[in-house]
Short mmCIF file of N, CA and C in Angstrom, two decimals:
data_model
loop_
_atom_site.label_atom_id
_atom_site.label_comp_id
_atom_site.label_asym_id
_atom_site.label_seq_id
_atom_site.Cartn_x
_atom_site.Cartn_y
_atom_site.Cartn_z
N MET W 1147 -28.16 -0.02 -31.52
CA MET W 1147 -28.51 0.50 -33.03
C MET W 1147 -27.33 1.71 -33.19
N ARG W 1148 -26.31 2.36 -33.25
CA ARG W 1148 -26.76 4.37 -33.64
C ARG W 1148 -26.71 4.83 -34.74
N ILE W 1149 -26.34 5.79 -34.45
CA ILE W 1149 -26.52 6.86 -34.70
C ILE W 1149 -25.52 7.15 -35.36
N THR W 1150 -25.46 7.53 -37.47
CA THR W 1150 -24.83 8.49 -37.65
C THR W 1150 -25.21 9.16 -38.88
N HIS W 1151 -24.18 10.85 -38.19
CA HIS W 1151 -24.61 12.18 -38.57
C HIS W 1151 -23.28 11.92 -39.53
N TYR W 1152 -24.08 12.91 -41.05
CA TYR W 1152 -22.81 12.38 -42.20
C TYR W 1152 -22.95 14.20 -42.59
N SER W 1153 -21.87 14.11 -42.53
CA SER W 1153 -21.28 15.92 -42.74
C SER W 1153 -20.75 15.95 -44.69
N THR W 1154 -20.41 17.31 -44.90
CA THR W 1154 -19.79 17.53 -45.76
C THR W 1154 -17.93 18.17 -45.20
N PHE W 1155 -17.22 18.03 -46.53
CA PHE W 1155 -16.33 18.52 -45.43
C PHE W 1155 -16.19 19.96 -46.22
N GLN W 1156 -17.05 20.60 -46.43
CA GLN W 1156 -17.57 21.85 -46.68
C GLN W 1156 -17.49 22.32 -45.47
N LYS W 1157 -18.88 21.96 -45.34
CA LYS W 1157 -19.08 22.35 -44.81
C LYS W 1157 -18.90 22.03 -42.68
N PHE W 1158 -18.34 20.95 -42.69
CA PHE W 1158 -16.97 21.21 -41.52
C PHE W 1158 -16.06 22.28 -41.24
N PHE W 1159 -15.42 22.21 -42.77
CA PHE W 1159 -14.08 23.22 -42.80
C PHE W 1159 -14.13 24.44 -43.20
N HIS W 1160 -15.54 25.06 -43.11
CA HIS W 1160 -15.43 26.68 -43.03
C HIS W 1160 -16.73 27.12 -41.81
N LYS W 1161 -17.04 26.45 -41.39
CA LYS W 1161 -18.22 26.18 -39.51
C LYS W 1161 -17.98 27.46 -38.97
N PRO W 1162 -18.01 28.08 -38.61
CA PRO W 1162 -17.85 29.38 -38.24
C PRO W 1162 -17.03 29.44 -37.12
N SER W 1163 -16.23 29.69 -35.74
CA SER W 1163 -16.34 28.76 -34.15
C SER W 1163 -15.95 30.50 -33.81
N PHE W 1164 -16.64 29.81 -32.65
CA PHE W 1164 -16.47 30.82 -31.86
C PHE W 1164 -16.16 31.06 -30.48
N LYS W 1165 -15.16 29.56 -30.24
CA LYS W 1165 -13.75 29.65 -29.79
C LYS W 1165 -12.87 30.14 -29.83
N SER W 1166 -12.03 30.67 -29.42
CA SER W 1166 -10.38 31.28 -29.55
C SER W 1166 -9.94 29.37 -29.92
N SER W 1167 -9.77 29.88 -30.68
CA SER W 1167 -8.29 28.16 -31.10
C SER W 1167 -6.70 28.40 -30.21
N THR W 1168 -6.81 29.61 -30.05
CA THR W 1168 -4.87 29.24 -28.96
C THR W 1168 -5.53 29.67 -27.54
N LYS W 1169 -4.81 29.18 -26.83
CA LYS W 1169 -4.96 28.80 -25.73
C LYS W 1169 -4.53 29.84 -24.46
N PRO W 1170 -4.30 30.55 -23.96
CA PRO W 1170 -3.57 32.08 -22.75
C PRO W 1170 -2.41 31.46 -23.06
N ARG W 1171 -1.85 32.13 -23.36
CA ARG W 1171 -0.09 31.17 -22.88
C ARG W 1171 0.22 31.90 -20.93
N PRO W 1172 0.43 31.09 -19.80
CA PRO W 1172 0.65 31.56 -18.35
C PRO W 1172 1.45 33.32 -19.01
N PHE W 1173 1.49 34.31 -17.82
CA PHE W 1173 2.29 35.14 -17.81
C PHE W 1173 3.79 34.88 -17.12
N ARG W 1174 4.71 35.19 -17.01
CA ARG W 1174 5.35 34.77 -16.73
C ARG W 1174 6.12 35.61 -16.06
N ALA W 1175 6.80 36.40 -14.98
CA ALA W 1175 7.54 37.36 -14.35
C ALA W 1175 8.54 37.46 -13.52
N TYR W 1176 9.55 37.89 -14.23
CA TYR W 1176 11.08 37.73 -14.17
C TYR W 1176 11.78 39.23 -12.88
N SER W 1177 12.46 38.92 -12.37
CA SER W 1177 12.96 39.61 -11.09
C SER W 1177 14.14 40.05 -11.43
N PHE W 1178 14.67 40.59 -11.64
CA PHE W 1178 16.64 41.12 -11.91
C PHE W 1178 16.51 40.49 -10.36
N VAL W 1179 16.74 41.32 -9.42
CA VAL W 1179 17.21 41.02 -7.75
C VAL W 1179 16.80 39.73 -7.17
N PRO W 1180 17.62 39.20 -7.07
CA PRO W 1180 17.97 38.09 -6.82
C PRO W 1180 17.76 37.30 -5.89
N PHE W 1181 17.34 38.72 -4.07
CA PHE W 1181 17.04 37.93 -3.55
C PHE W 1181 17.09 39.61 -2.04
N SER W 1182 15.29 38.98 -1.62
CA SER W 1182 14.65 40.38 -1.18
C SER W 1182 15.41 40.32 0.62
N PRO W 1183 15.57 41.46 0.90
CA PRO W 1183 16.42 42.55 2.17
C PRO W 1183 15.38 42.26 3.50
N LEU W 1184 14.28 41.78 2.97
CA LEU W 1184 13.55 41.35 4.55
C LEU W 1184 13.76 40.02 4.63
N ALA W 1185 14.56 38.70 3.80
CA ALA W 1185 14.95 37.66 3.52
C ALA W 1185 16.31 37.27 5.31
N MET W 1186 16.63 38.34 5.38
CA MET W 1186 17.25 39.00 6.33
C MET W 1186 16.66 39.23 7.66
N LEU W 1187 14.93 39.02 7.26
CA LEU W 1187 14.58 38.97 9.25
C LEU W 1187 14.24 38.04 9.48
N ASP W 1188 14.69 36.75 9.88
CA ASP W 1188 14.13 35.36 9.45
C ASP W 1188 14.97 35.75 11.22
N PRO W 1189 13.81 34.72 11.96
CA PRO W 1189 14.19 34.82 14.13
C PRO W 1189 15.32 34.09 14.18
N THR W 1190 15.87 33.27 13.44
CA THR W 1190 16.85 32.48 13.96
C THR W 1190 17.92 33.10 13.80
N ILE W 1191 17.99 33.61 12.60
CA ILE W 1191 18.90 34.56 12.28
C ILE W 1191 19.05 35.76 13.76
N LEU W 1192 17.70 36.57 13.75
CA LEU W 1192 17.79 37.56 14.08
C LEU W 1192 19.76 36.91 16.36
N THR W 1193 18.03 35.44 16.66
CA THR W 1193 18.17 35.83 17.06
C THR W 1193 19.97 35.43 18.05
N ILE W 1194 20.28 34.53 17.11
CA ILE W 1194 21.64 34.59 16.93
C ILE W 1194 22.69 35.21 16.76
N GLY W 1195 21.97 36.24 15.62
CA GLY W 1195 22.76 37.81 15.83
C GLY W 1195 22.30 39.19 17.66
N GLY W 1196 21.61 38.16 18.23
CA GLY W 1196 21.12 38.81 19.06
C GLY W 1196 21.78 37.91 20.95
N ILE W 1197 21.74 37.17 20.49
CA ILE W 1197 22.79 36.32 21.80
C ILE W 1197 24.09 37.09 20.90
N VAL W 1198 24.94 36.72 20.32
CA VAL W 1198 26.25 36.87 19.96
C VAL W 1198 26.56 38.64 20.49
N LEU W 1199 25.88 39.90 20.17
CA LEU W 1199 25.23 40.83 19.89
C LEU W 1199 25.46 41.04 21.52
N GLY W 1200 24.47 40.64 22.34
CA GLY W 1200 25.08 40.68 23.74
C GLY W 1200 26.44 39.88 24.65
N ILE W 1201 26.63 39.08 23.93
CA ILE W 1201 28.05 38.76 24.61
C ILE W 1201 28.92 39.54 24.39
N ALA W 1202 29.40 40.27 23.52
CA ALA W 1202 30.12 41.08 22.93
C ALA W 1202 29.51 42.35 23.55
N ILE W 1203 28.09 42.50 24.27
CA ILE W 1203 28.08 44.31 24.79
C ILE W 1203 28.65 43.91 26.69
N ILE W 1204 28.05 42.68 26.84
CA ILE W 1204 28.38 41.86 28.76
C ILE W 1204 30.69 41.69 28.18
N GLU W 1205 31.17 42.04 27.00
CA GLU W 1205 32.33 41.77 27.03
C GLU W 1205 32.95 43.60 27.22
N ARG W 1206 32.08 43.89 26.87
CA ARG W 1206 32.75 45.78 27.32
C ARG W 1206 32.58 45.83 27.75
N ILE W 1207 31.14 45.05 28.74
CA ILE W 1207 30.65 46.07 30.35
C ILE W 1207 31.40 45.71 31.50
N LEU W 1208 32.17 44.77 31.55
CA LEU W 1208 33.17 43.85 32.88
C LEU W 1208 34.87 44.88 32.25
N GLU W 1209 35.21 44.47 31.11
CA GLU W 1209 36.04 45.92 30.48
C GLU W 1209 36.58 46.87 30.93
N ARG W 1210 36.15 47.67 31.27
CA ARG W 1210 34.77 48.49 32.12
C ARG W 1210 34.95 49.35 33.24
N TRP W 1211 34.32 48.60 33.93
CA TRP W 1211 34.90 47.34 35.41
C TRP W 1211 36.04 46.77 35.50
N GLY W 1212 37.13 46.24 34.45
CA GLY W 1212 38.21 46.84 35.13
C GLY W 1212 38.35 45.24 36.12
N VAL W 1213 37.64 43.90 35.14
CA VAL W 1213 37.92 42.43 35.73
C VAL W 1213 38.28 41.18 33.48
N MET W 1214 40.02 41.99 33.97
CA MET W 1214 40.48 41.42 33.63
C MET W 1214 40.21 39.57 32.73
N ASP W 1215 40.82 39.44 33.38
CA ASP W 1215 40.37 38.25 33.56
C ASP W 1215 39.09 36.78 33.44
N LEU W 1216 38.19 38.20 33.10
CA LEU W 1216 37.65 37.53 33.01
C LEU W 1216 36.41 38.08 30.81
N VAL W 1217 37.29 38.75 30.89
CA VAL W 1217 37.76 39.97 29.89
C VAL W 1217 38.16 38.56 29.33
N ASP W 1218 38.78 38.25 29.57
CA ASP W 1218 40.07 36.88 28.75
C ASP W 1218 40.30 36.38 28.79
N GLN W 1219 38.80 35.42 29.54
CA GLN W 1219 38.16 34.20 28.97
C GLN W 1219 36.93 34.45 27.87
N PHE W 1220 36.51 35.23 27.87
CA PHE W 1220 35.05 35.52 26.93
C PHE W 1220 36.31 35.45 25.70
N ALA W 1221 36.87 36.45 25.06
CA ALA W 1221 37.81 36.82 24.33
C ALA W 1221 38.08 35.39 23.85
N LYS W 1222 39.25 34.29 24.65
CA LYS W 1222 39.47 32.57 24.32
C LYS W 1222 37.83 31.82 23.62
N ILE W 1223 36.84 32.09 24.14
CA ILE W 1223 35.10 31.52 23.68
C ILE W 1223 34.74 32.30 22.85
N MET W 1224 34.96 33.85 22.89
CA MET W 1224 34.06 34.57 20.84
C MET W 1224 35.50 34.92 20.18
N ARG W 1225 36.19 33.60 20.39
CA ARG W 1225 37.65 34.32 19.28
C ARG W 1225 37.24 31.77 18.48
N PHE W 1226 36.42 31.62 19.62
CA PHE W 1226 36.02 30.56 18.78
C PHE W 1226 34.42 30.63 18.25
N ILE W 1227 33.20 31.44 19.02
CA ILE W 1227 32.27 31.23 18.74
C ILE W 1227 31.12 32.29 17.60
N LEU W 1228 32.48 32.96 17.09
CA LEU W 1228 32.11 34.08 16.49
C LEU W 1228 32.33 33.59 14.73
N PRO W 1229 33.32 33.19 14.44
CA PRO W 1229 33.36 32.71 13.07
C PRO W 1229 32.68 30.71 12.93
N VAL W 1230 31.96 30.01 14.41
CA VAL W 1230 31.02 29.29 13.87
C VAL W 1230 30.57 29.73 13.48
N THR W 1231 30.15 30.77 14.79
CA THR W 1231 27.90 31.18 14.42
C THR W 1231 27.69 31.65 13.00
N PHE W 1232 28.52 32.13 12.45
CA PHE W 1232 28.34 33.19 11.08
C PHE W 1232 28.59 32.40 10.30
N TYR W 1233 29.55 31.80 10.00
CA TYR W 1233 29.31 30.00 8.65
C TYR W 1233 27.81 29.23 9.37
N SER W 1234 27.78 29.01 10.35
CA SER W 1234 26.48 28.03 10.69
C SER W 1234 25.11 29.36 10.16
N ALA W 1235 25.51 30.41 10.78
CA ALA W 1235 24.28 31.17 10.45
C ALA W 1235 23.88 31.09 8.91
N LEU W 1236 24.93 31.55 8.20
CA LEU W 1236 24.88 31.70 6.88
C LEU W 1236 24.74 30.46 5.94
N ILE W 1237 25.49 29.51 5.84
CA ILE W 1237 24.63 27.91 5.98
C ILE W 1237 23.47 27.73 6.28
N TYR W 1238 22.65 28.13 7.24
CA TYR W 1238 21.51 28.25 7.65
C TYR W 1238 20.20 29.05 6.88
N PHE W 1239 20.98 30.26 6.27
CA PHE W 1239 19.97 31.43 5.66
C PHE W 1239 19.89 30.90 4.01
N PHE W 1240 21.09 30.30 3.50
CA PHE W 1240 20.84 29.76 2.51
C PHE W 1240 20.35 28.46 1.97
N ALA W 1241 20.28 27.42 2.92
CA ALA W 1241 20.16 26.51 3.20
C ALA W 1241 18.51 26.71 3.05
N THR W 1242 17.57 27.26 4.20
CA THR W 1242 16.07 27.51 4.31
C THR W 1242 15.81 28.48 2.92
N PHE W 1243 16.33 29.49 2.80
CA PHE W 1243 16.11 30.63 2.17
C PHE W 1243 15.87 30.25 0.57
N MET W 1244 14.38 30.57 0.08
CA MET W 1244 13.60 30.23 -0.96
C MET W 1244 14.02 30.86 -2.80
N PHE W 1245 14.59 29.99 -3.17
CA PHE W 1245 15.59 31.61 -4.42
C PHE W 1245 14.26 31.50 -5.90
#
């Protein structure tokens, strides 16, 4: 058997409420900086950059030693590798970077 509780409209409407009727809204903070410069310290990008820099240093050392045929071979290889490396690292950076 159900128990029915009777209440008048005046009692229900004028009952003091101890709880806040509004829920707190989440605070959203926005940054005007689109990305952090520390994101460039990705190990993959640093490794690729170190390899390219190492090849360029080796090329300069060989040029000082006077081994021009190897320097020409390195220059031909680097003419292709540098743009490919740069654009692939750029694509990798934007593909893995969380905005």
